Amino acid sequence: MMVNLTGRGPLMGSVDRFFMETAFTARIVVDTIRDNFVGYVPTDPQRHQALQAEFDVIAAENRPQLGQLLKIEAALVDLMPDDMVCARLWSVQDRFRRVVPATTLTAYAASSPDPGSAQWSEPRFVKNQYKSLLDVIHINYLMNIGREKSIKRAKFIVVIAMTALTIAFLIVAKFSSDLVAYLVFLFIIGLMGATMSICRRLQTVVSHDAMTEDPIFELTGLRSGWVGLMLSLFMGGVFALVMYAIVMAGSLDSLLTVPEVADSIIANEAVPDAPVIVADRSQQLVKTCSARKGDTICDMAKALHLADISSLFRLILFAFAAGFAERLVPDMLGRLSKQSS
């Protein structure tokens, strides 16, 4: 029976059933294992027949369990004749080399006898090697699939949390003043930036094999790290508001011209001009918006005390960057504290 590596709840189980991801993989494995039952006389015909009956039941299921299929593949090794196992060992070794990470392959080569050793002509030794290689391959499959499901679950949680927070703050904004409503808008922009950043970081996790590091530790981190993801998401919105405060205080220009900030945060030439802030609404903005009464963009620029329309879009860009680049606002605050001291 396949171990539930991800602990799917009803909702995630429904999503998995909709996409049929693991079931599709298992269906391919069914076809690859079916050929292993034919073409030879088994060493134990009775056990071979019982195993084939078990395989037929699993293969007939709408969503066959991958773990059960891999278990059957490993059990077939004991039922194969010695000459067949010796003849097929190279294929499992080649599969092993393509599946496992380089560190595992190096460890295997160091622990195995030399290719010319007499042990490789002993059927019992070869059969044990065959089963050992299959065990490692199967563990690699299950751990990588478990990690993929955990990452999918984490992304799903982040998107749902971002949507829930957005709806909640939009409700608050509906019954608030214009300034509060537009600050909520900046907060939501920060949430979106943080969501993109989190999903991007989660995607980089699959760039390496799960067995490269300790897979249990990695799976545990992905499963139990949802609290940290929620905090990162919420901080993205908060950082967007802090960025607005930095802009309103007139500190952004001085921070972007500090060489250390330009090097450690973002290059000056890649930064759009800082939003222009004035104490009173400038004549330029009044003139631009005079013919656009009721325009939401103009109303937002006025409520946020920006000098012109373009400053609003630069502010939105900075709010998104504050949520996306998790260290951007903390680094800026660190520079400000140094300047103050």
PDB file of C-alpha atoms in Angstrom, residues 169-176 181:
ATOM      1  CA  PHE A 169      -9.337  44.257   2.877  1.00  0.00           C
ATOM      2  CA  LEU A 170     -11.560  45.225  -0.036  1.00  0.00           C
ATOM      3  CA  ILE A 171     -14.546  44.940   2.288  1.00  0.00           C
ATOM      4  CA  VAL A 172     -12.747  47.165   4.795  1.00  0.00           C
ATOM      5  CA  ALA A 173     -11.904  49.644   2.039  1.00  0.00           C
ATOM      6  CA  LYS A 174     -15.532  49.836   0.925  1.00  0.00           C
ATOM      7  CA  PHE A 175     -16.580  51.299   4.277  1.00  0.00           C
ATOM      8  CA  SER A 176     -13.504  53.513   4.749  1.00  0.00           C
ATOM      9  CA  ALA A 181      -9.168  52.613   0.539  1.00  0.00           C
TER      10      ALA A 181
END
